[in-house]
Amino acid sequence: DSGVTQTPKHLITATGQRVTLRCSPRSGDLSVYWYQQSLDQGLQFLIQYYNGEERAKGNILERFSAQQFPDLHSELNLSSLELGDSALYFCASSRDTNTEAFFGQGTRLTVV
Amino acid sequence: QKEVEQDPGPLSVPEGAIVSLNCTYSNSAFQYFMWYRQYSRKGPELLMYTYSSGNKEDGRFTAQVDKSSKYISLFIRDSQPSDSATYLCAMILNTGGFKTIFGAGTRLFVKA
């Protein structure tokens, strides 16, 4: 157990809908990262937060947004969902921005 | 050219073999190096974290970093069928801020 908690584990929703994925980082970790992994694909970096502030942005669609709250948990919001958004979404956390990251078990999103 | 190159494999070896997994990088600003193991549809699990050239050993795993050649390796001794997974290298780039880059991952199969 990495100490990073993601909910829900599975999510099935229809095209055009909006969902929110939640991540609780390891105790003491200030940095949170979001990644997308489609079937048999590599990890695609979406966005990083550090102590509540956006620190880096990757290939994140405009339909997607995220935030990190004062208690350091983070949420990834996905809207106007398309079939191609079906993927595993991973959250990771690290103590600082130059330390190793620990991953949660992911949320499997299926858009039908 | 990608910042981090990793052969996707697949790599198939018999049980008990020594496995060598490699990544190369092009930017000398990479300072921290990690290896993750990812079982199918699970979150990546951190195996090794290092920041200096040389070897770091942990059980059957040895991480090797050669900063002069911009090359990192993970060796697995006495490989087991349970080692069958995708192995991802990751590196943290220091360009004023820190940015983590993942390799594409190498799929390993260890045959009993």
mmCIF file of N, CA and C in Angstrom, chain A residues 14-97:
data_model
loop_
_atom_site.group_PDB
_atom_site.id
_atom_site.type_symbol
_atom_site.label_atom_id
_atom_site.label_comp_id
_atom_site.label_asym_id
_atom_site.label_seq_id
_atom_site.Cartn_x
_atom_site.Cartn_y
_atom_site.Cartn_z
ATOM 1 N N ALA A 14 -21.812 7.958 -19.107
ATOM 2 C CA ALA A 14 -22.183 8.138 -20.509
ATOM 3 C C ALA A 14 -21.444 9.314 -21.117
ATOM 4 N N THR A 15 -21.367 9.313 -22.436
ATOM 5 C CA THR A 15 -20.752 10.440 -23.135
ATOM 6 C C THR A 15 -21.493 11.734 -22.797
ATOM 7 N N GLY A 16 -20.743 12.801 -22.725
ATOM 8 C CA GLY A 16 -21.309 14.104 -22.413
ATOM 9 C C GLY A 16 -21.413 14.413 -20.939
ATOM 10 N N GLN A 17 -21.212 13.416 -20.106
ATOM 11 C CA GLN A 17 -21.332 13.611 -18.658
ATOM 12 C C GLN A 17 -20.060 14.205 -18.059
ATOM 13 N N ARG A 18 -20.154 14.506 -16.769
ATOM 14 C CA ARG A 18 -19.034 15.068 -16.008
ATOM 15 C C ARG A 18 -18.795 14.184 -14.792
ATOM 16 N N VAL A 19 -17.515 13.941 -14.494
ATOM 17 C CA VAL A 19 -17.171 13.140 -13.316
ATOM 18 C C VAL A 19 -16.068 13.829 -12.541
ATOM 19 N N THR A 20 -15.962 13.455 -11.276
ATOM 20 C CA THR A 20 -14.896 13.967 -10.414
ATOM 21 C C THR A 20 -14.155 12.798 -9.791
ATOM 22 N N LEU A 21 -12.847 12.803 -9.957
ATOM 23 C CA LEU A 21 -11.983 11.779 -9.359
ATOM 24 C C LEU A 21 -11.264 12.413 -8.181
ATOM 25 N N ARG A 22 -11.118 11.627 -7.124
ATOM 26 C CA ARG A 22 -10.555 12.181 -5.897
ATOM 27 C C ARG A 22 -9.272 11.460 -5.509
ATOM 28 N N CYS A 23 -8.351 12.227 -4.951
ATOM 29 C CA CYS A 23 -7.058 11.668 -4.532
ATOM 30 C C CYS A 23 -6.672 12.224 -3.175
ATOM 31 N N SER A 24 -6.322 11.325 -2.259
ATOM 32 C CA SER A 24 -5.751 11.728 -0.968
ATOM 33 C C SER A 24 -4.286 11.336 -0.978
ATOM 34 N N PRO A 25 -3.377 12.297 -0.863
ATOM 35 C CA PRO A 25 -1.948 11.975 -0.925
ATOM 36 C C PRO A 25 -1.472 11.303 0.351
ATOM 37 N N ARG A 26 -0.247 10.797 0.315
ATOM 38 C CA ARG A 26 0.380 10.254 1.515
ATOM 39 C C ARG A 26 0.504 11.360 2.560
ATOM 40 N N SER A 27 0.458 10.968 3.808
ATOM 41 C CA SER A 27 0.596 11.937 4.878
ATOM 42 C C SER A 27 1.928 12.676 4.748
ATOM 43 N N GLY A 28 1.871 13.997 4.755
ATOM 44 C CA GLY A 28 3.090 14.799 4.677
ATOM 45 C C GLY A 28 3.512 15.182 3.270
ATOM 46 N N ASP A 29 2.909 14.565 2.262
ATOM 47 C CA ASP A 29 3.268 14.906 0.885
ATOM 48 C C ASP A 29 2.556 16.181 0.450
ATOM 49 N N LEU A 30 3.316 17.067 -0.172
ATOM 50 C CA LEU A 30 2.758 18.349 -0.592
ATOM 51 C C LEU A 30 2.418 18.395 -2.080
ATOM 52 N N SER A 31 3.034 17.505 -2.832
ATOM 53 C CA SER A 31 2.868 17.542 -4.289
ATOM 54 C C SER A 31 1.957 16.418 -4.751
ATOM 55 N N VAL A 32 1.058 16.751 -5.662
ATOM 56 C CA VAL A 32 0.138 15.765 -6.233
ATOM 57 C C VAL A 32 0.231 15.841 -7.751
ATOM 58 N N TYR A 33 0.240 14.674 -8.367
ATOM 59 C CA TYR A 33 0.321 14.576 -9.825
ATOM 60 C C TYR A 33 -0.874 13.765 -10.327
ATOM 61 N N TRP A 34 -1.340 14.088 -11.529
ATOM 62 C CA TRP A 34 -2.372 13.291 -12.184
ATOM 63 C C TRP A 34 -1.830 12.784 -13.514
ATOM 64 N N TYR A 35 -2.099 11.495 -13.772
ATOM 65 C CA TYR A 35 -1.675 10.858 -15.012
ATOM 66 C C TYR A 35 -2.854 10.117 -15.620
ATOM 67 N N GLN A 36 -2.827 10.016 -16.944
ATOM 68 C CA GLN A 36 -3.810 9.223 -17.684
ATOM 69 C C GLN A 36 -3.068 8.081 -18.370
ATOM 70 N N GLN A 37 -3.655 6.896 -18.301
ATOM 71 C CA GLN A 37 -3.066 5.749 -18.997
ATOM 72 C C GLN A 37 -4.166 5.012 -19.746
ATOM 73 N N SER A 38 -4.122 5.124 -21.060
ATOM 74 C CA SER A 38 -5.073 4.390 -21.892
ATOM 75 C C SER A 38 -4.582 2.959 -22.057
ATOM 76 N N LEU A 39 -5.426 2.086 -22.590
ATOM 77 C CA LEU A 39 -5.114 0.662 -22.662
ATOM 78 C C LEU A 39 -3.784 0.440 -23.354
ATOM 79 N N ASP A 40 -2.875 -0.255 -22.662
ATOM 80 C CA ASP A 40 -1.563 -0.608 -23.206
ATOM 81 C C ASP A 40 -0.736 0.600 -23.642
ATOM 82 N N GLN A 41 -1.030 1.743 -23.047
ATOM 83 C CA GLN A 41 -0.257 2.933 -23.365
ATOM 84 C C GLN A 41 0.576 3.344 -22.153
ATOM 85 N N GLY A 42 1.497 4.258 -22.390
ATOM 86 C CA GLY A 42 2.319 4.768 -21.303
ATOM 87 C C GLY A 42 1.564 5.783 -20.468
ATOM 88 N N LEU A 43 2.222 6.235 -19.421
ATOM 89 C CA LEU A 43 1.637 7.245 -18.549
ATOM 90 C C LEU A 43 1.715 8.616 -19.223
ATOM 91 N N GLN A 44 0.583 9.269 -19.314
ATOM 92 C CA GLN A 44 0.545 10.620 -19.864
ATOM 93 C C GLN A 44 0.339 11.598 -18.716
ATOM 94 N N PHE A 45 1.289 12.467 -18.523
ATOM 95 C CA PHE A 45 1.215 13.440 -17.444
ATOM 96 C C PHE A 45 0.151 14.483 -17.749
ATOM 97 N N LEU A 46 -0.706 14.735 -16.787
ATOM 98 C CA LEU A 46 -1.764 15.722 -16.975
ATOM 99 C C LEU A 46 -1.439 17.034 -16.266
ATOM 100 N N ILE A 47 -1.223 16.951 -14.955
ATOM 101 C CA ILE A 47 -1.059 18.188 -14.196
ATOM 102 C C ILE A 47 -0.438 17.890 -12.835
ATOM 103 N N GLN A 48 0.233 18.886 -12.272
ATOM 104 C CA GLN A 48 0.861 18.755 -10.961
ATOM 105 C C GLN A 48 0.486 19.940 -10.088
ATOM 106 N N TYR A 49 0.224 19.668 -8.828
ATOM 107 C CA TYR A 49 0.001 20.710 -7.831
ATOM 108 C C TYR A 49 1.019 20.560 -6.714
ATOM 109 N N TYR A 50 1.367 21.705 -6.147
ATOM 110 C CA TYR A 50 2.264 21.699 -4.997
ATOM 111 C C TYR A 50 1.694 22.650 -3.962
ATOM 112 N N ASN A 51 1.335 22.113 -2.833
ATOM 113 C CA ASN A 51 0.820 22.890 -1.708
ATOM 114 C C ASN A 51 -0.310 23.830 -2.129
ATOM 115 N N GLY A 52 -1.184 23.314 -2.960
ATOM 116 C CA GLY A 52 -2.364 24.066 -3.357
ATOM 117 C C GLY A 52 -2.231 24.861 -4.644
ATOM 118 N N GLU A 53 -1.032 24.948 -5.158
ATOM 119 C CA GLU A 53 -0.840 25.758 -6.373
ATOM 120 C C GLU A 53 -0.472 24.877 -7.561
ATOM 121 N N GLU A 54 -0.981 25.219 -8.727
ATOM 122 C CA GLU A 54 -0.617 24.493 -9.927
ATOM 123 C C GLU A 54 0.863 24.710 -10.204
ATOM 124 N N ARG A 55 1.597 23.637 -10.418
ATOM 125 C CA ARG A 55 3.043 23.754 -10.610
ATOM 126 C C ARG A 55 3.461 23.414 -12.037
ATOM 127 N N ALA A 56 2.794 22.445 -12.654
ATOM 128 C CA ALA A 56 3.159 22.071 -14.020
ATOM 129 C C ALA A 56 1.941 21.507 -14.721
ATOM 130 N N LYS A 57 1.913 21.709 -16.031
ATOM 131 C CA LYS A 57 0.793 21.227 -16.825
ATOM 132 C C LYS A 57 1.332 20.396 -17.970
ATOM 133 N N GLY A 58 0.704 19.273 -18.212
ATOM 134 C CA GLY A 58 1.088 18.425 -19.329
ATOM 135 C C GLY A 58 0.021 18.487 -20.405
ATOM 136 N N ASN A 59 -0.255 17.341 -20.999
ATOM 137 C CA ASN A 59 -1.225 17.279 -22.083
ATOM 138 C C ASN A 59 -2.648 17.165 -21.556
ATOM 139 N N ILE A 60 -3.069 18.141 -20.824
ATOM 140 C CA ILE A 60 -4.402 18.104 -20.243
ATOM 141 C C ILE A 60 -5.376 18.865 -21.121
ATOM 142 N N LEU A 61 -6.480 18.207 -21.450
ATOM 143 C CA LEU A 61 -7.486 18.821 -22.311
ATOM 144 C C LEU A 61 -8.187 19.964 -21.579
ATOM 145 N N GLU A 62 -8.723 20.878 -22.338
ATOM 146 C CA GLU A 62 -9.450 22.004 -21.729
ATOM 147 C C GLU A 62 -10.703 21.531 -21.005
ATOM 148 N N ARG A 63 -11.231 20.384 -21.401
ATOM 149 C CA ARG A 63 -12.420 19.805 -20.741
ATOM 150 C C ARG A 63 -12.079 19.248 -19.354
ATOM 151 N N PHE A 64 -10.804 19.140 -19.076
ATOM 152 C CA PHE A 64 -10.360 18.590 -17.798
ATOM 153 C C PHE A 64 -9.832 19.721 -16.920
ATOM 154 N N SER A 65 -10.060 19.625 -15.641
ATOM 155 C CA SER A 65 -9.500 20.601 -14.707
ATOM 156 C C SER A 65 -9.210 19.893 -13.395
ATOM 157 N N ALA A 66 -8.376 20.508 -12.602
ATOM 158 C CA ALA A 66 -8.025 19.905 -11.311
ATOM 159 C C ALA A 66 -7.810 20.997 -10.283
ATOM 160 N N GLN A 67 -7.808 20.600 -9.037
ATOM 161 C CA GLN A 67 -7.431 21.518 -7.985
ATOM 162 C C GLN A 67 -6.917 20.725 -6.795
ATOM 163 N N GLN A 68 -6.146 21.413 -5.972
ATOM 164 C CA GLN A 68 -5.664 20.830 -4.719
ATOM 165 C C GLN A 68 -6.173 21.711 -3.590
ATOM 166 N N PHE A 69 -6.785 21.098 -2.636
ATOM 167 C CA PHE A 69 -7.454 21.804 -1.553
ATOM 168 C C PHE A 69 -6.515 22.062 -0.369
ATOM 169 N N PRO A 70 -6.909 22.940 0.554
ATOM 170 C CA PRO A 70 -6.044 23.237 1.708
ATOM 171 C C PRO A 70 -5.629 22.002 2.502
ATOM 172 N N ASP A 71 -6.468 20.958 2.535
ATOM 173 C CA ASP A 71 -6.054 19.748 3.261
ATOM 174 C C ASP A 71 -5.181 18.842 2.383
ATOM 175 N N LEU A 72 -4.821 19.321 1.217
ATOM 176 C CA LEU A 72 -3.893 18.716 0.248
ATOM 177 C C LEU A 72 -4.515 17.606 -0.600
ATOM 178 N N HIS A 73 -5.758 17.251 -0.363
ATOM 179 C CA HIS A 73 -6.349 16.291 -1.278
ATOM 180 C C HIS A 73 -6.614 16.998 -2.607
ATOM 181 N N SER A 74 -6.751 16.212 -3.648
ATOM 182 C CA SER A 74 -6.907 16.793 -4.978
ATOM 183 C C SER A 74 -8.087 16.146 -5.695
ATOM 184 N N GLU A 75 -8.658 16.881 -6.603
ATOM 185 C CA GLU A 75 -9.744 16.366 -7.433
ATOM 186 C C GLU A 75 -9.444 16.679 -8.894
ATOM 187 N N LEU A 76 -9.767 15.711 -9.735
ATOM 188 C CA LEU A 76 -9.638 15.879 -11.181
ATOM 189 C C LEU A 76 -11.050 15.835 -11.752
ATOM 190 N N ASN A 77 -11.441 16.901 -12.417
ATOM 191 C CA ASN A 77 -12.772 16.997 -13.002
ATOM 192 C C ASN A 77 -12.686 16.790 -14.511
ATOM 193 N N LEU A 78 -13.495 15.878 -14.988
ATOM 194 C CA LEU A 78 -13.529 15.576 -16.422
ATOM 195 C C LEU A 78 -14.939 15.859 -16.914
ATOM 196 N N SER A 79 -15.074 16.727 -17.918
ATOM 197 C CA SER A 79 -16.406 17.099 -18.374
ATOM 198 C C SER A 79 -16.570 16.816 -19.864
ATOM 199 N N SER A 80 -17.822 16.865 -20.314
ATOM 200 C CA SER A 80 -18.150 16.590 -21.729
ATOM 201 C C SER A 80 -17.434 15.338 -22.204
ATOM 202 N N LEU A 81 -17.596 14.292 -21.430
ATOM 203 C CA LEU A 81 -16.806 13.080 -21.653
ATOM 204 C C LEU A 81 -17.050 12.459 -23.020
ATOM 205 N N GLU A 82 -15.968 11.937 -23.574
ATOM 206 C CA GLU A 82 -15.999 11.266 -24.866
ATOM 207 C C GLU A 82 -15.537 9.826 -24.667
ATOM 208 N N LEU A 83 -15.855 8.984 -25.659
ATOM 209 C CA LEU A 83 -15.457 7.579 -25.560
ATOM 210 C C LEU A 83 -13.947 7.447 -25.350
ATOM 211 N N GLY A 84 -13.189 8.311 -26.007
ATOM 212 C CA GLY A 84 -11.733 8.252 -25.929
ATOM 213 C C GLY A 84 -11.158 8.639 -24.583
ATOM 214 N N ASP A 85 -11.991 9.135 -23.698
ATOM 215 C CA ASP A 85 -11.520 9.475 -22.350
ATOM 216 C C ASP A 85 -11.474 8.252 -21.451
ATOM 217 N N SER A 86 -11.984 7.137 -21.929
ATOM 218 C CA SER A 86 -11.926 5.895 -21.154
ATOM 219 C C SER A 86 -10.466 5.527 -20.927
ATOM 220 N N ALA A 87 -10.086 5.370 -19.679
ATOM 221 C CA ALA A 87 -8.680 5.129 -19.344
ATOM 222 C C ALA A 87 -8.567 4.890 -17.844
ATOM 223 N N LEU A 88 -7.352 4.560 -17.436
ATOM 224 C CA LEU A 88 -7.002 4.557 -16.013
ATOM 225 C C LEU A 88 -6.450 5.934 -15.681
ATOM 226 N N TYR A 89 -6.919 6.499 -14.599
ATOM 227 C CA TYR A 89 -6.409 7.789 -14.141
ATOM 228 C C TYR A 89 -5.700 7.562 -12.812
ATOM 229 N N PHE A 90 -4.415 7.904 -12.802
ATOM 230 C CA PHE A 90 -3.609 7.710 -11.605
ATOM 231 C C PHE A 90 -3.291 9.037 -10.956
ATOM 232 N N CYS A 91 -3.285 9.000 -9.651
ATOM 233 C CA CYS A 91 -2.793 10.104 -8.853
ATOM 234 C C CYS A 91 -1.500 9.628 -8.188
ATOM 235 N N ALA A 92 -0.547 10.514 -8.064
ATOM 236 C CA ALA A 92 0.685 10.219 -7.342
ATOM 237 C C ALA A 92 0.983 11.393 -6.423
ATOM 238 N N SER A 93 1.727 11.118 -5.361
ATOM 239 C CA SER A 93 2.121 12.221 -4.484
ATOM 240 C C SER A 93 3.591 12.083 -4.109
ATOM 241 N N SER A 94 4.193 13.206 -3.776
ATOM 242 C CA SER A 94 5.586 13.211 -3.340
ATOM 243 C C SER A 94 5.766 14.276 -2.270
ATOM 244 N N ARG A 95 6.815 14.088 -1.463
ATOM 245 C CA ARG A 95 7.081 15.019 -0.373
ATOM 246 C C ARG A 95 7.345 16.421 -0.921
ATOM 247 N N ASP A 96 8.166 16.457 -1.930
ATOM 248 C CA ASP A 96 8.535 17.715 -2.563
ATOM 249 C C ASP A 96 8.540 17.487 -4.069
ATOM 250 N N THR A 97 8.957 18.496 -4.818
ATOM 251 C CA THR A 97 8.893 18.361 -6.278
ATOM 252 C C THR A 97 10.079 17.594 -6.848
#
